[in-house]
Coordinates of C-alpha atoms in Angstrom, one line a residue:
M1 CA -71.7 165.5 148.8
A2 CA -75.0 163.9 148.0
A3 CA -77.0 165.1 145.0
S4 CA -80.1 167.3 145.7
P5 CA -83.4 165.5 145.3
L6 CA -85.4 166.1 142.1
F7 CA -88.6 167.8 143.1
V8 CA -91.5 167.3 140.7
T9 CA -94.0 170.1 141.4
A10 CA -96.2 170.0 138.3
D11 CA -98.0 167.3 136.4
S12 CA -95.5 165.7 134.1
E13 CA -94.0 162.5 132.6
L14 CA -90.5 161.4 133.3
A15 CA -89.6 159.2 130.3
D16 CA -85.8 159.2 130.6
R17 CA -83.5 157.3 132.9
T18 CA -83.3 159.0 136.3
E19 CA -81.5 158.2 139.5
G20 CA -81.2 159.5 143.1
E21 CA -84.0 160.9 145.2
L22 CA -87.2 161.8 143.5
V23 CA -89.9 163.8 145.4
V24 CA -93.4 164.1 144.0
A25 CA -94.7 167.3 145.6
P26 CA -98.3 167.8 146.9
D27 CA -101.0 168.0 144.2
A28 CA -98.6 166.9 141.4
V29 CA -99.3 163.9 139.2
V30 CA -96.2 162.3 137.7
A31 CA -95.9 159.3 135.3
L32 CA -92.6 157.5 135.8
A33 CA -92.4 156.1 132.3
G34 CA -88.6 155.6 132.1
R35 CA -86.3 153.8 134.5
H36 CA -85.6 155.3 137.9
T37 CA -83.0 154.0 140.3
G38 CA -83.2 155.4 143.8
R39 CA -85.7 156.6 146.4
V40 CA -89.1 158.0 145.5
E41 CA -91.3 160.0 148.0
V42 CA -94.9 160.7 147.1
Q43 CA -96.0 163.5 149.3
G44 CA -99.6 164.1 150.5
G45 CA -102.1 164.8 147.8
A46 CA -99.7 163.7 145.0
T47 CA -100.0 160.8 142.6
A48 CA -97.2 158.7 141.1
R49 CA -98.0 156.4 138.2
I50 CA -95.2 153.9 137.6
T51 CA -95.5 152.8 134.0
G52 CA -91.8 152.1 133.5
V53 CA -89.3 150.6 136.0
V54 CA -88.5 151.8 139.5
E55 CA -85.7 150.2 141.5
G56 CA -85.5 151.6 145.0
T57 CA -87.5 152.5 148.0
V58 CA -90.9 154.2 147.7
T59 CA -92.6 156.1 150.5
I60 CA -96.3 157.0 150.0
E61 CA -97.2 159.7 152.4
S62 CA -100.7 160.2 153.9
L63 CA -103.3 161.2 151.3
A64 CA -101.0 160.3 148.4
T65 CA -101.4 157.5 145.8
A66 CA -99.0 155.3 143.9
I67 CA -100.2 153.2 141.0
I68 CA -98.0 150.5 139.5
V69 CA -98.6 149.6 135.8
G70 CA -94.9 148.8 135.2
D71 CA -92.4 147.3 137.6
L72 CA -91.4 148.3 141.1
M73 CA -88.5 146.5 142.7
G74 CA -87.8 147.6 146.3
D75 CA -89.3 148.4 149.6
V76 CA -92.5 150.3 149.9
E77 CA -94.0 152.1 152.9
I78 CA -97.6 153.0 152.7
R79 CA -98.5 155.6 155.4
V80 CA -101.9 156.0 157.1
A81 CA -104.5 157.2 154.6
A82 CA -102.2 156.5 151.7
T83 CA -102.9 154.2 148.7
L84 CA -101.0 151.7 146.6
V85 CA -102.6 150.0 143.7
I86 CA -101.0 147.3 141.4
E87 CA -102.9 147.4 138.1
S88 CA -103.4 144.1 136.2
E89 CA -100.2 144.8 134.1
G90 CA -98.2 145.9 137.2
R91 CA -95.6 143.9 139.1
L92 CA -94.1 144.4 142.6
A93 CA -91.2 142.7 144.3
G94 CA -89.9 143.8 147.6
R95 CA -91.1 144.4 151.2
V96 CA -94.3 146.4 151.8
T97 CA -95.1 148.0 155.2
N98 CA -98.8 148.9 154.9
F99 CA -100.5 151.3 157.2
G100 CA -102.9 152.5 154.5
S101 CA -104.6 150.9 151.5
F102 CA -102.9 148.3 149.3
T103 CA -104.9 146.7 146.4
N104 CA -103.5 144.2 144.0
F105 CA -105.0 143.4 140.6
G106 CA -101.6 142.4 139.1
Y107 CA -98.5 140.5 140.3
R108 CA -96.8 140.7 143.7
S109 CA -94.0 138.8 145.2
C110 CA -93.4 140.6 148.5
V111 CA -93.3 140.3 152.2
T112 CA -96.2 142.4 153.6
E113 CA -96.0 143.8 157.1
E114 CA -98.8 145.4 159.2
R115 CA -102.1 145.4 157.2
L116 CA -102.6 142.7 154.6
P117 CA -103.2 143.7 150.9
D118 CA -106.5 143.3 149.1
D119 CA -105.6 140.7 146.5
R120 CA -108.4 140.8 143.9
P121 CA -109.6 137.9 141.7
G122 CA -107.1 137.3 138.9
S123 CA -104.2 138.8 140.7
I124 CA -101.0 136.7 141.2
V125 CA -99.3 136.3 144.5
E126 CA -96.1 134.4 144.8
P127 CA -93.6 133.9 147.6
P128 CA -91.1 136.7 148.0
N129 CA -88.1 136.5 145.6
W130 CA -86.5 139.7 146.7
H131 CA -83.1 139.0 148.4
G132 CA -81.4 142.4 148.0
A133 CA -79.8 141.3 144.7
G134 CA -82.9 142.0 142.7
P135 CA -86.0 140.0 141.7
R136 CA -86.3 138.1 138.5
L137 CA -89.4 139.9 137.3
A138 CA -88.1 139.6 133.7
D139 CA -88.8 135.9 133.9
R140 CA -92.5 136.6 134.8
R141 CA -93.6 138.3 131.6

């Protein structure tokens, strides 16, 4: 039997190691400051701020926002009217399917499908190094 998803319904910070499915409920703001392994769903109106490490798939629903200040390694789906921002300290490796807004101020090494990201001056864009076995982001710091 699969574990139940962890629903975050109030503004909070998750500083510990978590795994499995994590759902950020509408209107909640969560800081993922620890290490999360598994799926993350950011529901409409919610914000997820990744300051630690996330290894897994991330879905950003319409009217939701995800901000990467730490490391995200995995596939990302940005739905219509959703937003993904990589801050200058943030790093992303994986595959991004973008139907919304994707702005990069930091580092990305990913395949991007649908809409192209807005790579800002000073950002770093490298060929994808995600092969299912994990990127080598540690070598980039």
